[in-house]
Coordinates of C-alpha atoms in Angstrom, one line a residue:
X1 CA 0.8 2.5 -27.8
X2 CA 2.7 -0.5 -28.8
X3 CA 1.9 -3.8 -26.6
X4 CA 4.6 -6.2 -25.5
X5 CA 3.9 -9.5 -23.7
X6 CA 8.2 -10.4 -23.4
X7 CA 8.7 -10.8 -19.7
X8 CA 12.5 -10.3 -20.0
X9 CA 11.3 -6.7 -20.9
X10 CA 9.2 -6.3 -18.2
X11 CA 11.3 -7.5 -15.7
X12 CA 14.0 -5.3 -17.1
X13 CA 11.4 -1.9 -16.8
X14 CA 11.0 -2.7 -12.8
X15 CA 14.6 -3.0 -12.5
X16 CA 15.0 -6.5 -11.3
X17 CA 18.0 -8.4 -12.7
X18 CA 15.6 -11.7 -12.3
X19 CA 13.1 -13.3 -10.2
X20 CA 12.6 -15.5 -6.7
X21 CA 11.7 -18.9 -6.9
X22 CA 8.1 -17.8 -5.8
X23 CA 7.8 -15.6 -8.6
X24 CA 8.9 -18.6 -11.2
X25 CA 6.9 -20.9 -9.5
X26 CA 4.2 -18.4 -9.9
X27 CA 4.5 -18.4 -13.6
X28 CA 4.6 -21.7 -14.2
X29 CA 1.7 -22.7 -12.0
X30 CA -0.7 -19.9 -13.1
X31 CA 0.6 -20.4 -17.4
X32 CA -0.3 -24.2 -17.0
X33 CA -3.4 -24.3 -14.2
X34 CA -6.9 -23.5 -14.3
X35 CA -7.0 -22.8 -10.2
X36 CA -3.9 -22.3 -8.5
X37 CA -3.8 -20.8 -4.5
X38 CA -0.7 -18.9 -4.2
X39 CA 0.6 -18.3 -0.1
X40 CA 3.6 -16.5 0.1
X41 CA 4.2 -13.3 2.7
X42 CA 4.1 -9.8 2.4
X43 CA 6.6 -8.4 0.9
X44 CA 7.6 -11.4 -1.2
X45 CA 6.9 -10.3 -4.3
X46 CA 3.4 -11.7 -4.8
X47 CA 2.1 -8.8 -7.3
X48 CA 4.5 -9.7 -10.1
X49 CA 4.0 -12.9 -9.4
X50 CA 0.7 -13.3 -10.8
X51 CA 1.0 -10.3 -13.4
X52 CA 3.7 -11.6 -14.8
X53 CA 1.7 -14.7 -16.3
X54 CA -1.6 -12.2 -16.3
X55 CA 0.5 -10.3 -19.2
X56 CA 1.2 -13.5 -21.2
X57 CA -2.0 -14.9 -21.5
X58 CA -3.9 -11.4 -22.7
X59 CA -4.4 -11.4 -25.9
X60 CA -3.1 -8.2 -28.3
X61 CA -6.4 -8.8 -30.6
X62 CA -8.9 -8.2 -27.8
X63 CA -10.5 -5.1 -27.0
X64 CA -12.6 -5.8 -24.4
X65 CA -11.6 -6.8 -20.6
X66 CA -9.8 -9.8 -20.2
X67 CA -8.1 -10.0 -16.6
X68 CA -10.2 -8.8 -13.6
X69 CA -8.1 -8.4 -10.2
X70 CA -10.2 -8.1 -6.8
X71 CA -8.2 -6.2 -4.2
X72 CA -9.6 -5.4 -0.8
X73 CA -8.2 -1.9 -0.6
X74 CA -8.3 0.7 -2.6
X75 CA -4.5 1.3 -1.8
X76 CA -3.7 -2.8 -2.7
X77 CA -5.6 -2.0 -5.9
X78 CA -3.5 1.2 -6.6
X79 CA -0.3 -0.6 -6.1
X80 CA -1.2 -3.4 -8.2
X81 CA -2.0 -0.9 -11.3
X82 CA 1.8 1.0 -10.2
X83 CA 3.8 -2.0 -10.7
X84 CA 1.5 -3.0 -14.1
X85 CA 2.6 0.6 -15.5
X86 CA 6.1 0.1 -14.4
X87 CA 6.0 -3.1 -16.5
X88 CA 5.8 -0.8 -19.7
X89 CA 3.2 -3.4 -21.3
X90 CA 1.5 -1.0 -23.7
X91 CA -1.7 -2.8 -22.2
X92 CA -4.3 -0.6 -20.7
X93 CA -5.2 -0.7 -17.2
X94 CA -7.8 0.6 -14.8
X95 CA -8.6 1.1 -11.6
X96 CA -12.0 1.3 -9.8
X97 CA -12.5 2.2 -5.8
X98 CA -15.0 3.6 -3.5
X99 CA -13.9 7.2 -3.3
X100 CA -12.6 7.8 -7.1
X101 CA -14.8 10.0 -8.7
X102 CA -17.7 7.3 -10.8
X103 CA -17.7 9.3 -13.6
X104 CA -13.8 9.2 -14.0
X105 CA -14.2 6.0 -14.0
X106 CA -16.9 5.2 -16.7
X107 CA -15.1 7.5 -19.2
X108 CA -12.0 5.6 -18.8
X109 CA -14.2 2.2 -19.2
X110 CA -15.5 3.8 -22.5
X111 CA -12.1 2.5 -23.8
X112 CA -11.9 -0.9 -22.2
X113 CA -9.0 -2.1 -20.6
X114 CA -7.2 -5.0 -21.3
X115 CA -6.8 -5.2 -17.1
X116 CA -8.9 -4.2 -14.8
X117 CA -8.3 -3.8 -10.7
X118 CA -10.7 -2.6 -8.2
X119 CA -12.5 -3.6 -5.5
X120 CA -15.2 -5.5 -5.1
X121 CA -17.6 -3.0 -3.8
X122 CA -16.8 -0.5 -6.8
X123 CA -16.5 -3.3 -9.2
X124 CA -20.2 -5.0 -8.6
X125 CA -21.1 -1.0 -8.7
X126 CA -19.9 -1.6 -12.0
X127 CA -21.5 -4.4 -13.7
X128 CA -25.1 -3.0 -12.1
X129 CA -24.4 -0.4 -14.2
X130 CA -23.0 -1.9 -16.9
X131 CA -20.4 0.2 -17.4
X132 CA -17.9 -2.7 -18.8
X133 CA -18.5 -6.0 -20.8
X134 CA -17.5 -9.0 -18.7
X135 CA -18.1 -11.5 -21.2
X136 CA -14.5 -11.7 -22.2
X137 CA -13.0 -12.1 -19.2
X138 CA -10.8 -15.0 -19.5
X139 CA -8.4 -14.5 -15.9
X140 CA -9.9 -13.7 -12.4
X141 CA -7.3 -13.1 -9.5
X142 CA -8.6 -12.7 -6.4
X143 CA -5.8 -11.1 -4.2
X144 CA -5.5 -11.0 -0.6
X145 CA -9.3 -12.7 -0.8
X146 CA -9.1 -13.7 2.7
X147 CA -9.0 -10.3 3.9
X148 CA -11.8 -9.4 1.6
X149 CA -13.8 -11.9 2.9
X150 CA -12.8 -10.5 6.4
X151 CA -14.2 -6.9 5.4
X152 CA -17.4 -8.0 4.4
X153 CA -17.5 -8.6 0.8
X154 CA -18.7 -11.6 0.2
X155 CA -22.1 -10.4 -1.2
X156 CA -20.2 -8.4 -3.8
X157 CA -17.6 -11.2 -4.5
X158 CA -20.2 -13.7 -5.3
X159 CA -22.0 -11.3 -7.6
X160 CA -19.2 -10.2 -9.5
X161 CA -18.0 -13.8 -10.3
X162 CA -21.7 -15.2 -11.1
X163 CA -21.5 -12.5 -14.1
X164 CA -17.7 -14.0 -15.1
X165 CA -19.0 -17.1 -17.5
X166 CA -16.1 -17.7 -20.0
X167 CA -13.3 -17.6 -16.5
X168 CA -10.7 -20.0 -17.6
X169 CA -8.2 -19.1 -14.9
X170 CA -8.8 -18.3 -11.4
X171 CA -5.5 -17.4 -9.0
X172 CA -6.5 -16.8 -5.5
X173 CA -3.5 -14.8 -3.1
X174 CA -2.7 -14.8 0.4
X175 CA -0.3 -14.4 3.0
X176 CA -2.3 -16.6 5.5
X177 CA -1.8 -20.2 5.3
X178 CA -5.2 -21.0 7.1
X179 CA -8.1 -20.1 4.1
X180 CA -11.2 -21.4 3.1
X181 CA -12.3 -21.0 -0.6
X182 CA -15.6 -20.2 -0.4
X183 CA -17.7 -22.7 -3.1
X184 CA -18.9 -19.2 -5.2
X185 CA -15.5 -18.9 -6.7
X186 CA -15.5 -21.8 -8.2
X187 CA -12.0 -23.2 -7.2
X188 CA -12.7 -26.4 -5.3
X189 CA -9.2 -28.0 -5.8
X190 CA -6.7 -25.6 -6.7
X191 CA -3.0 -26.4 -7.2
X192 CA -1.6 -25.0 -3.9
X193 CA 2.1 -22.8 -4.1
X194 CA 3.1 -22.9 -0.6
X195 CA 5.5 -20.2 0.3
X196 CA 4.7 -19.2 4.0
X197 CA 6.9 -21.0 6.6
X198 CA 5.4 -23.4 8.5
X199 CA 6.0 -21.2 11.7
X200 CA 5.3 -18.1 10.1
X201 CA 8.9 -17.2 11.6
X202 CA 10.6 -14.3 10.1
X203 CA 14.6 -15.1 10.6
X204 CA 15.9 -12.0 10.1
X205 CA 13.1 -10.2 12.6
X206 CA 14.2 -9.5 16.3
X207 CA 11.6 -9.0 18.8
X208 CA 11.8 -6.7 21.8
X209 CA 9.9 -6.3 24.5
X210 CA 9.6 -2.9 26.4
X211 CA 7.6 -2.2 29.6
X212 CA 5.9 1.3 29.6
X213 CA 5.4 2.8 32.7
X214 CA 2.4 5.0 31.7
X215 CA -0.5 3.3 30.8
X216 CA -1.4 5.0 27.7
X217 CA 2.2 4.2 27.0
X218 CA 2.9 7.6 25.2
X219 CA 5.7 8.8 27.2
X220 CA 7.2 5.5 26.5
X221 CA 6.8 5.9 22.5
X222 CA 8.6 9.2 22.9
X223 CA 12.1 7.6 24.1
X224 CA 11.7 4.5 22.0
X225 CA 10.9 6.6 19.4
X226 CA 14.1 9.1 20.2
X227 CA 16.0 6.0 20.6
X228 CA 15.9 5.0 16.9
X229 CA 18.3 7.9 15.8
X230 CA 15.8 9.4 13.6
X231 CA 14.9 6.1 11.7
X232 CA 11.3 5.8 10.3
X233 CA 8.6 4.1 11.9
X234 CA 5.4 2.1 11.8
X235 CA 3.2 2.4 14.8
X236 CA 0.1 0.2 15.1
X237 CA -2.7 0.6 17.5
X238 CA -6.0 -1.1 17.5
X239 CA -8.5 1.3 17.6
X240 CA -8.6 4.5 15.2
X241 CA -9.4 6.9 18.3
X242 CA -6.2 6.3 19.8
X243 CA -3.9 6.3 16.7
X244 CA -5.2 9.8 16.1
X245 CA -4.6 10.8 19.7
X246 CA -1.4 9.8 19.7
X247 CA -0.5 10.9 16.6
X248 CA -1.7 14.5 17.5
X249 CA -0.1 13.6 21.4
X250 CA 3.4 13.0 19.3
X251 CA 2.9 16.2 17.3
X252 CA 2.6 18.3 20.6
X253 CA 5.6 17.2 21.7
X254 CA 7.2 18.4 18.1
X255 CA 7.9 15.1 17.3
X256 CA 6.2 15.1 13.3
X257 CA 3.5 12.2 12.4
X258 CA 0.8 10.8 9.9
X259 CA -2.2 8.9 11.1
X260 CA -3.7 6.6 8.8
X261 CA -6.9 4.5 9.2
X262 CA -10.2 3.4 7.6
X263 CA -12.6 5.9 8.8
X264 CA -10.7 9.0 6.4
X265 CA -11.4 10.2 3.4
X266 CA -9.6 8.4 0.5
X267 CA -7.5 11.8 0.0
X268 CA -6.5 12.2 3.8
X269 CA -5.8 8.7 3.4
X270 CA -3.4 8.8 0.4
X271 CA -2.0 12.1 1.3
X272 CA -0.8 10.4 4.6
X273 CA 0.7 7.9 2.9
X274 CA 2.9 10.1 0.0
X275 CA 4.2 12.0 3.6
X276 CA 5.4 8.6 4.8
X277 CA 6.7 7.3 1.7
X278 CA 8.8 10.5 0.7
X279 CA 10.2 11.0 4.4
X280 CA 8.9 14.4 5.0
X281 CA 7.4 12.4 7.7
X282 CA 8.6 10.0 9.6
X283 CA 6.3 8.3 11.5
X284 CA 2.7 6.8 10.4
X285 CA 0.9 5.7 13.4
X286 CA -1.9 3.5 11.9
X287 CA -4.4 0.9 12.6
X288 CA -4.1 -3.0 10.9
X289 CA -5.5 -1.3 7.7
X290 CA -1.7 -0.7 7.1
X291 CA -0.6 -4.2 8.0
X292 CA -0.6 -5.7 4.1
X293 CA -1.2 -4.1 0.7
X294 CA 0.2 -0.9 1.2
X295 CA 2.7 0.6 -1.2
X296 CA 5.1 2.1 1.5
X297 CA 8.9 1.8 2.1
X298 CA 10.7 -1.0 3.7
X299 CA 10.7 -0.7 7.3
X300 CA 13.4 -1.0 9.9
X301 CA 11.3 -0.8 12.7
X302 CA 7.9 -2.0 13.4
X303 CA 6.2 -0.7 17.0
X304 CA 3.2 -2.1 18.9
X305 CA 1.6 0.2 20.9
X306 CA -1.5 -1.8 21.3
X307 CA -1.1 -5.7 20.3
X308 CA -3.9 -7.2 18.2
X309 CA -6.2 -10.2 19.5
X310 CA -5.3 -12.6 16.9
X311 CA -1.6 -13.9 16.0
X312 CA -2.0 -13.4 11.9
X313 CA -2.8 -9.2 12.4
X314 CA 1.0 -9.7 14.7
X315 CA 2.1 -11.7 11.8
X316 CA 1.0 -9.7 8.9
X317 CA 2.1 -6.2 11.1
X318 CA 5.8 -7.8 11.5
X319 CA 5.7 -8.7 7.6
X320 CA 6.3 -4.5 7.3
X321 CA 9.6 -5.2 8.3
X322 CA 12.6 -7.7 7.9
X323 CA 11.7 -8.6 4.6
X324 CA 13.3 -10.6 1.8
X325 CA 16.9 -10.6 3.0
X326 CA 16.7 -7.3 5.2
X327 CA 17.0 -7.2 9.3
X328 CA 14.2 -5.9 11.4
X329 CA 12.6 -5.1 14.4
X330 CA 9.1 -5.2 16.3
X331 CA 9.0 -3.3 19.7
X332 CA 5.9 -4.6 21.9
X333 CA 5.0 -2.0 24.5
X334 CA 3.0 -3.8 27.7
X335 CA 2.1 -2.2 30.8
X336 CA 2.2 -4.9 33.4
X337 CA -0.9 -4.8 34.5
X338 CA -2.2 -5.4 30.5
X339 CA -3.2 -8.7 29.6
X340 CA -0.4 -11.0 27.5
X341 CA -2.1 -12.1 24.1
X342 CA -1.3 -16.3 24.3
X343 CA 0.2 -16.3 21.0
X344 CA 3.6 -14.0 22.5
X345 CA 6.4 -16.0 23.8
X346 CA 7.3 -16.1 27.7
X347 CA 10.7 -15.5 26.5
X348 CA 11.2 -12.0 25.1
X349 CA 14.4 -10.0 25.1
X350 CA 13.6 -7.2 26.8
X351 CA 14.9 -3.6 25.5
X352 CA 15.5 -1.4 28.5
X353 CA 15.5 2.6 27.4
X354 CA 17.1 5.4 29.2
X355 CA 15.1 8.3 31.0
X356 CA 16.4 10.5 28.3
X357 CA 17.0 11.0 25.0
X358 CA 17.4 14.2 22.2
X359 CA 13.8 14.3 20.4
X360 CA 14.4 12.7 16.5
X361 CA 15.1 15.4 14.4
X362 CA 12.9 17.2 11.8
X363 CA 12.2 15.7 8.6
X364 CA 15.1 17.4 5.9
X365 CA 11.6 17.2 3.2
X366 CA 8.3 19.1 3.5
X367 CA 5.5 18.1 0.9
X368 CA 4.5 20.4 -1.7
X369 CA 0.5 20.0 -2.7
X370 CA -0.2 21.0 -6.6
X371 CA -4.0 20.9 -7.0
X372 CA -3.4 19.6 -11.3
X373 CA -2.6 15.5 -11.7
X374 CA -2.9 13.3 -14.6
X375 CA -6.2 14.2 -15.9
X376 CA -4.6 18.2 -16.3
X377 CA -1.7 16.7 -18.6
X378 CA 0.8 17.2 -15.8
X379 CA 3.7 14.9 -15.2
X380 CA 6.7 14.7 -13.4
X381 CA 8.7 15.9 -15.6
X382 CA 7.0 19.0 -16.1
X383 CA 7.3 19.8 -12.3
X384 CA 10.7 19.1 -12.1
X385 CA 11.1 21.8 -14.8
X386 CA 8.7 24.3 -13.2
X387 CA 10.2 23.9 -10.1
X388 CA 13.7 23.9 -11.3
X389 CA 13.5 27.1 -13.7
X390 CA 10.7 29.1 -12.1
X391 CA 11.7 28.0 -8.4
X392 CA 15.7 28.3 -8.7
X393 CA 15.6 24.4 -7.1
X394 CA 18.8 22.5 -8.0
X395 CA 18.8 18.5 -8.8
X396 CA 19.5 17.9 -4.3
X397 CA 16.3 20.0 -3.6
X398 CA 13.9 17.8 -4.7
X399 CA 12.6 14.5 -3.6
X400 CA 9.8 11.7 -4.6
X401 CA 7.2 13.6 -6.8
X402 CA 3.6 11.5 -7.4
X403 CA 1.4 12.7 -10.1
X404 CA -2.3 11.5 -8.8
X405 CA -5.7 12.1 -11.7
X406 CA -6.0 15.6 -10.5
X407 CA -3.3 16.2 -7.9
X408 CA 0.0 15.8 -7.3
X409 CA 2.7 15.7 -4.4
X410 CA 6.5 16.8 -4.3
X411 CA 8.9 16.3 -1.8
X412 CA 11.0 19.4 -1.0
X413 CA 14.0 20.2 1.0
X414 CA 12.3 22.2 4.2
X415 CA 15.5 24.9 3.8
X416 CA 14.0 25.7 0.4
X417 CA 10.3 25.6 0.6
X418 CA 9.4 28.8 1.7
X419 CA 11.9 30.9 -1.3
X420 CA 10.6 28.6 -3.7
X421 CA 6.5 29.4 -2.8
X422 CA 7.8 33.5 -3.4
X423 CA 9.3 32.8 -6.7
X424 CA 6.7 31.0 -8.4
X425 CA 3.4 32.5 -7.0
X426 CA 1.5 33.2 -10.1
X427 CA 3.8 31.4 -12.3
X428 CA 2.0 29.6 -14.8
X429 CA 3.1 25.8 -15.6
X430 CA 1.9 24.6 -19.0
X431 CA 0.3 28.1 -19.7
X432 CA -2.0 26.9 -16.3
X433 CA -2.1 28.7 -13.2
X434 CA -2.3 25.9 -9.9
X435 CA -2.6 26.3 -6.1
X436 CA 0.7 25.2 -4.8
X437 CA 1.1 24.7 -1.2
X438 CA 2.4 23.1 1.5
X439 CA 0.3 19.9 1.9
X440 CA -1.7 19.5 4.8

């Protein structure tokens, strides 16, 4: 494939007519600068920010790695290869997490890409093995590094840069003003793009505060919930016990959820997420995993069920909503007798709910599980078709479809689900017979 390094072009491919002062200042800082710390909020863009300049210092000649971009999450790192595709480089890029099948992953480092994302864990895995040549490596970004640092990676951090001896650019990103660079990563005075506010104030973010009356505040969630007029939802809780409690407490009460926390499987974990993101549900009660570096739609509405110990975890869970120009809101439920983290204000607006309101309604989508991805050939195209001629769906039937390595997910209207499973059991796509299923 044909390589392109014209930003115009990739701009143009993720449909953005041009970019935020961040971004520019970005490119300009990161083209010219050997160490440059960028701070800027979620949501702001940060991702292009720093590939945008990553694309136009690799160089078309060189066949080994050149960038290497440390993400904390395996779902950060996913959504920083998703907008590099969207950019329609030509370049390759790969991405390595705890999870992905190893052996995936060293074929597709037989023919080394020109980027590489993954996190540190699976990439010191990696160079143990010697799986990919780091020598060439020119670029190191290190994004959200403070939250790596939080998760334990140090160790793995340090390792991975000790083998990176030609760096000539290091970017370090966060969306926390207060950071220390640790002295391994070889950054000690890095030009510093400051694009957090200095009160971490969101203006277009409205605060409420409502009082539950039960104290494991579920009856609570219920109205605010049915309040919203069917209007998606993050819900954050502290502890992964409880967000699966409630989330299973919601479900009994017909009121359709997806939990989402560290302690799944990376497939649980991803399939929870497509659910949220194509609407067929419409509430993903989580822990702070979800807080940053998640590839999920713009919220409206942010809820606290349980309110972390420390102000940035508020911060970063508000960031899920009101972003760039949009309007927002985060609903605190306290029970009087809880404890009042210092960081909230003594002046909330409270939001008083009636006794009673209709349950939300059903989601219009359900999500249709086809057990053949990437690695089969599939694409999206080629379920649109199956579906379409083999199915008898029509163009309003179908909704966001994500083609995975060896999976894929497609939204479908609920009404049609159940005549479209009939017509194409044992319907071959591509000459293949799949499982097709609802998703679970």
């Amino acid at each position: 494939m044909k390589t392109s390094q014209d930003p115009a072009l990739a701009i143009s491919n993720l449909g953005i007519s041009a970019l935020n002062p961040m971004q520019k200042a970005a490119e300009a800082a990161i083209l010219s600068n050997a160490e440059i710390l960028l701070l800027a909020p979620t949501g702001s863009g940060k991702t292009l920010g720093f590939l945008l300049p990553v694309l136009q210092l690799l160089k078309p000649e060189q066949k080994t790695v050149q960038c290497l971009i440390l993400a904390p999450s395996r779902e950060l790192a996913l959504q920083i290869e998703h907008v590099w595709k969207k950019m329609g480089t030509g370049f390759k890029v790969n991405v390595c997490y705890g999870g992905h099948p190893m052996a995936t992953e060293m074929q597709n480092l037989n023919d080394p890409p020109a980027v590489l994302i993954g996190t540190p864990g699976r990439i010191a895995d990696h160079l143990d093995r010697r799986t990919f040549d780091p020598a060439n490596i020119h670029t190191l970004v290190l994004d959200e590094f403070d939250k790596s640092l939080e998760l334990g990676f140090h160790d793995q951090m340090a390792f991975i840069i000790s083998h990176l001896s030609n760096l000539t650019k290091r970017v370090l990103v966060s969306a926390t003003a207060r950071v220390d660079i640790p002295a391994f990563v070889g950054a000690p005075s890095p030009i510093r793009l400051q694009f957090l506010s200095d009160d971490a104030a969101q203006p277009n973010l409205a605060l409420r505060l409502v009082w539950a009356d039960d104290r494991d505040k579920t009856a609570t969630l219920v109205r605010l919930i049915s309040s919203l007029q069917s209007e998606a939802a993050l819900i954050f809780c502290n502890y992964r016990e409880t967000v699966e409690s409630l989330s299973q407490s919601l479900c009994d009460r017909g009121i359709r959820t997806a939990f989402y926390h560290g302690g799944l499987e990376q497939d649980e974990r991803e399939r929870a997420l497509i659910q949220f993101r194509n609407g067929s549900v419409r509430y993903l009660i989580t822990t702070d995993l979800a807080a940053r570096g998640l590839d999920i739609p713009e919220m409206k509405h942010v809820i606290h069920v349980q309110l972390p110990a420390h102000e940035a975890e508020f911060l970063h869970r508000n960031g899920r909503t009101a972003r760039m120009q949009a309007t927002g809101t985060a609903y605190l439920l306290l029970h009087p007798d809880e404890n009042r983290p210092s960081y909230l204000s003594d002046s909330l607006d409270e939001l008083t709910l009636a006794e009673f309101y209709p349950l939300p309604e059903l989601p219009d989508f359900q999500t249709i599980y086809i057990s053949g991805g990437k690695k089969n050939k599939l694409n999206k195209v080629d379920i649109v078709g199956f579906f379409s001629q083999k199915g008898g769906l029509e163009k309003g039937d179908l909704g966001l479809i994500e083609v995975k390595d060896f999976s894929s997910f497609a939204a479908v209207r609920t009404t049609k689900v159940q005549a479209l499973l009939a017509k194409i059991e044992g319907e071959k796509m591509k000459g293949k017979k799949y499982k097709i299923a609802v998703a679970r």
